[in-house]
mmCIF file of C-alpha atoms in Angstrom:
data_model
loop_
_atom_site.group_PDB
_atom_site.id
_atom_site.type_symbol
_atom_site.label_atom_id
_atom_site.label_comp_id
_atom_site.label_asym_id
_atom_site.label_seq_id
_atom_site.Cartn_x
_atom_site.Cartn_y
_atom_site.Cartn_z
ATOM 1 C CA MET F 14 126.082 -53.381 48.358
ATOM 2 C CA ASP F 15 128.301 -56.341 48.066
ATOM 3 C CA THR F 16 128.155 -56.868 51.802
ATOM 4 C CA MET F 17 124.365 -56.616 52.117
ATOM 5 C CA PHE F 18 123.599 -58.575 48.961
ATOM 6 C CA PRO F 19 126.012 -61.400 48.225
ATOM 7 C CA ASN F 20 126.754 -62.422 44.653
ATOM 8 C CA PRO F 21 123.508 -63.922 43.225
ATOM 9 C CA SER F 22 125.493 -66.640 41.471
ATOM 10 C CA SER F 23 126.402 -68.128 44.839
ATOM 11 C CA ARG F 24 122.773 -68.754 45.798
ATOM 12 C CA PRO F 25 121.859 -71.073 42.910
ATOM 13 C CA ALA F 26 125.024 -73.022 43.563
ATOM 14 C CA GLN F 27 124.042 -73.538 47.186
ATOM 15 C CA ARG F 28 120.499 -74.640 46.284
ATOM 16 C CA THR F 29 121.816 -77.082 43.677
ATOM 17 C CA GLY F 30 124.089 -78.738 46.209
ATOM 18 C CA LEU F 31 121.263 -79.203 48.732
ATOM 19 C CA ALA F 32 118.951 -80.673 46.112
ATOM 20 C CA ALA F 33 121.617 -83.174 45.038
ATOM 21 C CA MET F 34 122.060 -84.661 48.510
ATOM 22 C CA PRO F 35 118.715 -86.612 48.591
ATOM 23 C CA ALA F 36 119.375 -87.831 45.072
ATOM 24 C CA LEU F 37 122.824 -89.084 46.034
ATOM 25 C CA ALA F 38 121.404 -90.746 49.138
ATOM 26 C CA LEU F 39 118.734 -92.450 47.030
ATOM 27 C CA ALA F 40 121.309 -93.608 44.510
ATOM 28 C CA GLY F 41 123.455 -94.976 47.304
ATOM 29 C CA SER F 42 120.504 -96.879 48.751
ATOM 30 C CA LEU F 43 119.682 -98.372 45.355
ATOM 31 C CA MET F 44 123.300 -99.412 44.850
ATOM 32 C CA ALA F 45 123.372 -101.036 48.296
ATOM 33 C CA ALA F 46 120.100 -102.842 47.603
ATOM 34 C CA GLY F 47 121.427 -103.975 44.237
ATOM 35 C CA ALA F 48 124.598 -105.304 45.844
ATOM 36 C CA ALA F 49 122.566 -107.157 48.465
ATOM 37 C CA GLY F 50 120.361 -108.623 45.747
ATOM 38 C CA ALA F 51 123.399 -109.744 43.790
ATOM 39 C CA ALA F 52 124.818 -111.338 46.925
ATOM 40 C CA ASP F 53 121.523 -113.178 47.456
ATOM 41 C CA LEU F 54 121.551 -114.321 43.825
ATOM 42 C CA MET F 55 125.110 -115.594 44.197
ATOM 43 C CA GLU F 56 124.071 -117.456 47.326
ATOM 44 C CA ILE F 57 121.100 -119.067 45.560
ATOM 45 C CA GLU F 58 123.161 -120.081 42.523
ATOM 46 C CA ARG F 59 126.050 -121.546 44.521
ATOM 47 C CA PRO F 60 126.629 -125.123 43.269
ATOM 48 C CA PRO F 61 126.439 -128.167 45.558
ATOM 49 C CA THR F 62 129.515 -128.723 47.680
ATOM 50 C CA PHE F 63 130.980 -131.598 45.637
ATOM 51 C CA LEU F 64 130.451 -129.734 42.356
ATOM 52 C CA ALA F 65 132.494 -126.815 43.665
ATOM 53 C CA LEU F 66 135.459 -128.986 44.586
ATOM 54 C CA ASP F 67 138.744 -129.421 42.795
ATOM 55 C CA GLN F 68 137.957 -131.541 39.741
ATOM 56 C CA ASN F 69 141.135 -133.553 40.338
ATOM 57 C CA LEU F 70 139.712 -134.998 43.570
ATOM 58 C CA TRP F 71 137.877 -138.315 43.745
ATOM 59 C CA VAL F 72 134.487 -138.835 45.356
ATOM 60 C CA VAL F 73 134.455 -142.235 47.051
ATOM 61 C CA THR F 74 131.083 -143.726 47.997
ATOM 62 C CA VAL F 75 131.026 -146.623 50.462
ATOM 63 C CA THR F 76 127.770 -148.581 50.633
ATOM 64 C CA ALA F 77 126.563 -150.989 53.322
ATOM 65 C CA THR F 78 123.628 -153.224 52.339
ATOM 66 C CA VAL F 79 121.483 -155.527 54.472
ATOM 67 C CA GLN F 80 118.706 -157.549 52.848
ATOM 68 C CA ALA F 81 116.370 -160.473 53.413
ATOM 69 C CA THR F 82 116.397 -162.925 50.517
ATOM 70 C CA PRO F 83 115.290 -166.538 49.909
ATOM 71 C CA SER F 84 117.660 -168.992 51.597
ATOM 72 C CA PHE F 85 118.283 -170.596 48.190
ATOM 73 C CA PRO F 86 116.651 -170.283 44.753
ATOM 74 C CA GLY F 87 113.057 -171.482 45.032
ATOM 75 C CA SER F 88 112.964 -171.524 48.853
ATOM 76 C CA ASN F 89 110.042 -170.201 50.891
ATOM 77 C CA GLU F 90 112.343 -169.430 53.835
ATOM 78 C CA TYR F 91 114.443 -166.295 54.088
ATOM 79 C CA THR F 92 117.868 -165.399 55.360
ATOM 80 C CA ALA F 93 119.556 -162.065 56.078
ATOM 81 C CA ILE F 94 122.768 -161.184 54.295
ATOM 82 C CA GLY F 95 124.923 -158.078 54.441
ATOM 83 C CA TYR F 96 127.718 -156.882 52.205
ATOM 84 C CA PRO F 97 129.725 -153.717 51.442
ATOM 85 C CA SER F 98 130.486 -152.114 48.098
ATOM 86 C CA ILE F 99 132.428 -149.093 46.876
ATOM 87 C CA SER F 100 132.302 -146.719 43.917
ATOM 88 C CA ILE F 101 134.789 -144.057 42.809
ATOM 89 C CA ALA F 102 134.222 -141.081 40.510
ATOM 90 C CA LYS F 103 135.942 -137.780 39.763
ATOM 91 C CA ALA F 104 134.527 -134.802 41.685
ATOM 92 C CA GLY F 105 131.823 -133.084 39.670
ATOM 93 C CA THR F 106 130.923 -136.193 37.669
ATOM 94 C CA PRO F 107 127.117 -136.639 37.586
ATOM 95 C CA ARG F 108 126.155 -139.703 39.607
ATOM 96 C CA ARG F 109 124.532 -142.490 37.603
ATOM 97 C CA PHE F 110 121.320 -144.096 38.781
ATOM 98 C CA SER F 111 121.891 -147.513 40.363
ATOM 99 C CA SER F 112 119.182 -150.018 41.253
ATOM 100 C CA PRO F 113 119.612 -152.182 44.384
ATOM 101 C CA ASP F 114 119.461 -155.379 42.291
ATOM 102 C CA ASP F 115 122.199 -154.307 39.885
ATOM 103 C CA GLY F 116 125.276 -156.472 39.994
ATOM 104 C CA ILE F 117 128.537 -155.024 41.329
ATOM 105 C CA SER F 118 129.656 -153.118 38.253
ATOM 106 C CA VAL F 119 132.652 -151.349 36.733
ATOM 107 C CA SER F 120 131.911 -148.999 33.841
ATOM 108 C CA LEU F 121 134.224 -149.177 30.819
ATOM 109 C CA TYR F 122 132.223 -146.955 28.469
ATOM 110 C CA ASP F 123 130.021 -144.054 29.545
ATOM 111 C CA SER F 124 128.035 -141.566 27.465
ATOM 112 C CA PRO F 125 124.765 -139.650 27.970
ATOM 113 C CA LEU F 126 122.814 -142.466 26.277
ATOM 114 C CA PHE F 127 124.845 -145.617 26.992
ATOM 115 C CA ASN F 128 126.815 -147.105 29.850
ATOM 116 C CA ALA F 129 128.563 -150.483 29.570
ATOM 117 C CA GLY F 130 131.127 -152.513 31.466
ATOM 118 C CA LEU F 131 131.752 -155.488 33.745
ATOM 119 C CA THR F 132 129.459 -156.826 36.448
ATOM 120 C CA ALA F 133 129.176 -159.715 38.928
ATOM 121 C CA GLU F 134 126.391 -161.285 40.999
ATOM 122 C CA TYR F 135 126.209 -163.615 43.995
ATOM 123 C CA VAL F 136 123.776 -166.555 44.165
ATOM 124 C CA PRO F 137 123.166 -168.180 47.580
ATOM 125 C CA GLY F 138 123.678 -171.936 47.739
ATOM 126 C CA ARG F 139 121.377 -174.727 48.865
ATOM 127 C CA TYR F 140 122.844 -176.912 51.623
ATOM 128 C CA TYR F 141 121.656 -180.001 53.464
ATOM 129 C CA GLY F 142 122.099 -178.145 56.745
ATOM 130 C CA ASP F 143 119.470 -175.611 55.682
ATOM 131 C CA ASN F 144 116.688 -178.198 55.968
ATOM 132 C CA ARG F 145 117.868 -181.656 57.041
ATOM 133 C CA ARG F 146 114.451 -183.265 56.785
ATOM 134 C CA ASP F 147 113.318 -182.112 53.329
ATOM 135 C CA LEU F 148 116.743 -181.908 51.656
ATOM 136 C CA PHE F 149 117.956 -185.315 52.809
ATOM 137 C CA GLY F 150 119.733 -187.177 50.009
ATOM 138 C CA LEU F 151 120.216 -184.117 47.795
ATOM 139 C CA ARG F 152 123.663 -182.926 46.831
ATOM 140 C CA ASP F 153 124.592 -179.436 47.985
ATOM 141 C CA ALA F 154 124.188 -176.747 45.339
ATOM 142 C CA GLN F 155 126.973 -174.434 46.417
ATOM 143 C CA PHE F 156 126.828 -170.651 46.221
ATOM 144 C CA ALA F 157 127.914 -169.162 42.917
ATOM 145 C CA ILE F 158 129.793 -166.127 41.670
ATOM 146 C CA GLU F 159 128.605 -164.897 38.280
ATOM 147 C CA PRO F 160 130.923 -162.477 36.451
ATOM 148 C CA GLY F 161 129.689 -160.958 33.221
ATOM 149 C CA VAL F 162 128.931 -157.806 31.268
ATOM 150 C CA PHE F 163 126.205 -155.179 31.360
ATOM 151 C CA VAL F 164 124.830 -152.425 29.149
ATOM 152 C CA GLU F 165 122.490 -149.561 30.065
ATOM 153 C CA TYR F 166 120.438 -147.310 27.805
ATOM 154 C CA TYR F 167 118.906 -143.958 28.822
ATOM 155 C CA PRO F 168 116.334 -142.880 26.205
ATOM 156 C CA THR F 169 115.337 -140.063 28.598
ATOM 157 C CA GLN F 170 116.609 -138.777 31.943
ATOM 158 C CA TRP F 171 113.763 -140.517 33.790
ATOM 159 C CA LEU F 172 113.994 -143.954 32.138
ATOM 160 C CA ARG F 173 116.792 -146.524 32.261
ATOM 161 C CA ALA F 174 116.953 -149.937 30.584
ATOM 162 C CA ARG F 175 119.638 -152.435 31.704
ATOM 163 C CA ALA F 176 120.704 -155.884 30.500
ATOM 164 C CA GLU F 177 123.210 -158.267 32.087
ATOM 165 C CA LEU F 178 124.729 -161.513 30.773
ATOM 166 C CA ARG F 179 126.751 -163.566 33.263
ATOM 167 C CA HIS F 180 128.407 -166.991 33.620
ATOM 168 C CA GLY F 181 128.787 -169.019 36.816
ATOM 169 C CA ILE F 182 132.311 -170.001 37.861
ATOM 170 C CA PHE F 183 131.800 -171.821 41.160
ATOM 171 C CA GLY F 184 128.415 -173.163 42.225
ATOM 172 C CA HIS F 185 127.242 -173.605 38.653
ATOM 173 C CA HIS F 186 128.690 -173.243 35.167
ATOM 174 C CA GLY F 187 125.694 -172.029 33.231
ATOM 175 C CA PHE F 188 124.737 -168.772 31.545
ATOM 176 C CA VAL F 189 122.275 -166.455 33.260
ATOM 177 C CA GLY F 190 121.034 -162.965 32.555
ATOM 178 C CA SER F 191 118.568 -160.249 33.413
ATOM 179 C CA LEU F 192 116.573 -157.546 31.665
ATOM 180 C CA GLY F 193 114.982 -154.624 33.448
ATOM 181 C CA ALA F 194 113.750 -151.066 33.168
ATOM 182 C CA ASP F 195 113.330 -148.335 35.782
ATOM 183 C CA VAL F 196 111.228 -145.187 35.810
ATOM 184 C CA ILE F 197 113.178 -142.677 37.929
ATOM 185 C CA GLN F 198 111.484 -139.718 39.587
ATOM 186 C CA PRO F 199 113.091 -137.226 42.022
ATOM 187 C CA PHE F 200 111.041 -135.335 44.633
ATOM 188 C CA ASP F 201 113.147 -132.742 46.476
ATOM 189 C CA ARG F 202 115.489 -134.922 48.590
ATOM 190 C CA TRP F 203 113.712 -138.129 47.535
ATOM 191 C CA GLN F 204 114.284 -140.302 44.494
ATOM 192 C CA VAL F 205 111.765 -143.042 43.682
ATOM 193 C CA SER F 206 112.246 -145.772 41.080
ATOM 194 C CA VAL F 207 110.143 -148.718 39.961
ATOM 195 C CA GLY F 208 110.234 -151.095 37.035
ATOM 196 C CA PRO F 209 109.768 -154.619 35.654
ATOM 197 C CA ARG F 210 112.314 -157.447 35.827
ATOM 198 C CA PHE F 211 112.948 -160.538 33.692
ATOM 199 C CA ASN F 212 115.605 -163.083 34.713
ATOM 200 C CA PHE F 213 116.656 -166.224 32.843
ATOM 201 C CA GLY F 214 119.091 -169.099 33.114
ATOM 202 C CA ASP F 215 120.075 -171.983 30.849
ATOM 203 C CA ALA F 216 119.573 -175.705 31.475
ATOM 204 C CA SER F 217 122.863 -176.016 33.369
ATOM 205 C CA PHE F 218 121.769 -173.411 35.920
ATOM 206 C CA ALA F 219 118.226 -174.768 36.195
ATOM 207 C CA ARG F 220 119.327 -178.400 36.746
ATOM 208 C CA ARG F 221 121.847 -177.356 39.374
ATOM 209 C CA TYR F 222 119.348 -175.539 41.590
ATOM 210 C CA PHE F 223 115.999 -177.065 40.601
ATOM 211 C CA GLY F 224 116.792 -180.542 39.279
ATOM 212 C CA VAL F 225 116.486 -183.834 41.190
ATOM 213 C CA GLN F 226 118.604 -186.787 40.065
ATOM 214 C CA PRO F 227 117.058 -190.325 40.223
ATOM 215 C CA PHE F 228 119.489 -191.423 42.947
ATOM 216 C CA GLU F 229 118.697 -188.270 44.975
ATOM 217 C CA ALA F 230 114.976 -188.978 44.715
ATOM 218 C CA ALA F 231 115.574 -192.577 45.829
ATOM 219 C CA LEU F 232 117.604 -191.480 48.861
ATOM 220 C CA ASN F 233 115.111 -188.777 49.820
ATOM 221 C CA GLY F 234 112.079 -191.018 49.481
ATOM 222 C CA THR F 235 109.543 -188.191 49.006
ATOM 223 C CA LEU F 236 110.843 -186.356 45.933
ATOM 224 C CA THR F 237 110.511 -187.434 42.326
ATOM 225 C CA PRO F 238 113.236 -187.141 39.646
ATOM 226 C CA PHE F 239 113.060 -183.873 37.737
ATOM 227 C CA ARG F 240 115.116 -182.389 34.887
ATOM 228 C CA PRO F 241 114.245 -178.757 33.991
ATOM 229 C CA ASP F 242 115.422 -177.226 30.738
ATOM 230 C CA SER F 243 115.480 -173.526 31.734
ATOM 231 C CA TYR F 244 115.006 -171.006 34.502
ATOM 232 C CA VAL F 245 112.788 -167.940 34.079
ATOM 233 C CA THR F 246 111.349 -165.369 36.501
ATOM 234 C CA VAL F 247 109.204 -162.272 35.950
ATOM 235 C CA GLY F 248 108.687 -159.547 38.510
ATOM 236 C CA ALA F 249 109.406 -155.969 39.545
ATOM 237 C CA LEU F 250 111.471 -153.890 41.939
ATOM 238 C CA GLY F 251 110.766 -150.570 43.648
ATOM 239 C CA ALA F 252 113.133 -148.376 45.643
ATOM 240 C CA ALA F 253 113.089 -145.024 47.464
ATOM 241 C CA THR F 254 116.253 -143.054 48.286
ATOM 242 C CA TYR F 255 116.491 -140.135 50.712
ATOM 243 C CA THR F 256 119.557 -137.875 50.478
ATOM 244 C CA PHE F 257 120.409 -136.234 53.806
ATOM 245 C CA ASP F 258 123.289 -134.137 52.428
ATOM 246 C CA GLU F 259 126.185 -134.477 49.994
ATOM 247 C CA ARG F 260 127.670 -137.252 52.153
ATOM 248 C CA TRP F 261 124.810 -139.424 53.463
ATOM 249 C CA ALA F 262 121.939 -141.172 51.692
ATOM 250 C CA ALA F 263 119.712 -144.163 52.539
ATOM 251 C CA THR F 264 117.646 -146.464 50.316
ATOM 252 C CA GLY F 265 114.836 -148.893 51.086
ATOM 253 C CA TYR F 266 113.648 -151.377 48.488
ATOM 254 C CA VAL F 267 111.424 -154.375 47.853
ATOM 255 C CA GLY F 268 111.586 -156.792 44.924
ATOM 256 C CA TYR F 269 109.357 -159.589 43.694
ATOM 257 C CA ASN F 270 110.084 -162.378 41.204
ATOM 258 C CA ARG F 271 107.851 -165.292 40.275
ATOM 259 C CA ILE F 272 109.422 -168.476 38.963
ATOM 260 C CA VAL F 273 107.740 -169.569 35.722
ATOM 261 C CA GLY F 274 108.473 -172.120 33.019
ATOM 262 C CA SER F 275 109.914 -175.575 33.631
ATOM 263 C CA SER F 276 111.705 -174.691 36.883
ATOM 264 C CA ALA F 277 108.347 -173.765 38.413
ATOM 265 C CA ASP F 278 107.363 -177.463 38.201
ATOM 266 C CA SER F 279 110.361 -178.637 40.241
ATOM 267 C CA PRO F 280 109.443 -180.599 43.389
ATOM 268 C CA LEU F 281 111.892 -178.280 45.202
ATOM 269 C CA VAL F 282 109.493 -175.440 44.375
ATOM 270 C CA ARG F 283 106.164 -177.289 44.608
ATOM 271 C CA ARG F 284 106.761 -178.861 48.022
ATOM 272 C CA GLN F 285 105.913 -177.019 51.244
ATOM 273 C CA PHE F 286 109.487 -175.804 51.665
ATOM 274 C CA GLY F 287 109.516 -174.153 48.219
ATOM 275 C CA SER F 288 107.658 -171.311 46.540
ATOM 276 C CA GLN F 289 107.291 -169.751 43.104
ATOM 277 C CA ASN F 290 107.068 -166.337 44.782
ATOM 278 C CA GLN F 291 110.488 -164.922 45.610
ATOM 279 C CA TYR F 292 110.698 -161.654 47.573
ATOM 280 C CA THR F 293 113.629 -159.438 48.498
ATOM 281 C CA PHE F 294 113.587 -156.707 51.147
ATOM 282 C CA GLY F 295 116.559 -154.489 51.834
ATOM 283 C CA VAL F 296 118.114 -151.288 53.129
ATOM 284 C CA LYS F 297 121.374 -149.704 52.058
ATOM 285 C CA VAL F 298 123.265 -146.682 53.361
ATOM 286 C CA ASN F 299 125.748 -144.611 51.314
ATOM 287 C CA TYR F 300 128.564 -142.490 52.719
ATOM 288 C CA SER F 301 130.598 -140.303 50.349
ATOM 289 C CA PHE F 302 133.846 -138.454 50.918
ATOM 290 C CA THR F 303 136.566 -136.821 48.849
ATOM 291 C CA THR F 304 140.190 -137.891 48.563
ATOM 292 C CA GLN F 305 143.254 -137.361 46.463
ATOM 293 C CA PRO F 306 143.661 -139.891 43.599
ATOM 294 C CA TRP F 307 145.034 -143.223 44.813
ATOM 295 C CA PHE F 308 146.890 -144.012 41.605
#
C-alpha cells in the first residue's frame, strides 16, 4: 500500500512548491523593475557637474568681450574694443546674474536679497587724431578709469536692480553713476534679460567731454563756447545668453542711451560728427574651469 500510494502529505507539498515558482518569478521581475526605476530616478536627479564637485574647489570663469561703442562720448562714429575679465567662486555657489554693462566688480557682501562691493568702469577718450578736421583746436579728453561702489537688490529671482557710484581718477575727476533694472527670464539653455538704464555725471565730467572753452572755439573756428552743468542719458539694454555646457557660454547684447539735458546741447553732439543716440553692440564668451584654491 505504501508503495502503490505514496504518503498523501507529500502531494500537497509538491503542488505548493510548483505554485510558488511563478509568484517568486513575478516578485523577482517587480524587484528588478523597481531597481531599474530607482536607477533611472537617480540618473534624472543627478546634480549638474559643478554642483557635484568638491566644495573646496574654485570655479574660475574667464570672459572675453568684443564690442562696438562710440569712439568717444557723444560721437556718431564707432570703434571696436576688446577686453578680458575673470571671476572666481567656490564650487557649488549659485552664479549671480551679470549684465554686460556692469562695471568690473568685486563683491564684499552677498545675501539672497542684496549684493554690494567695489566696481570700476572704463570711458574712452576723445583725441585730435580721431577727427583732425572737426576736433582741431580742442584739447584731448583722455580716457578715464572710474573706480567706485555698487549695490544690487533682488526683490524676486527674476528682477534685479543695480546702482553704481564712481569717481574718475585719470581722464576726468568728476562723479558719475548709473541706475538700472533687469527682468531675467531663463528658457532651457537660454537666458534673456532686458531693462531700463539711467546714467548721470556731474559738471566736472560734462565739461571735460562736452564742454568747449572760448580759446578752443576760437582756434577751431566753427564751434561755439559751451559750458554744460551735467550729463544725463536714458536708455535700455537687452542681452541673450546661451549655455552650451557647464564650461562654455556665449552672450550677445545691444544697448541704447540717449543724451539728454544740458550735454545734449553741446556743439560736440549737435554737429554732424556727434549724436545724442549712443548704441553699443557686443558679444562675450565665458569659459569656466575648476582649480584648487590659489591662496
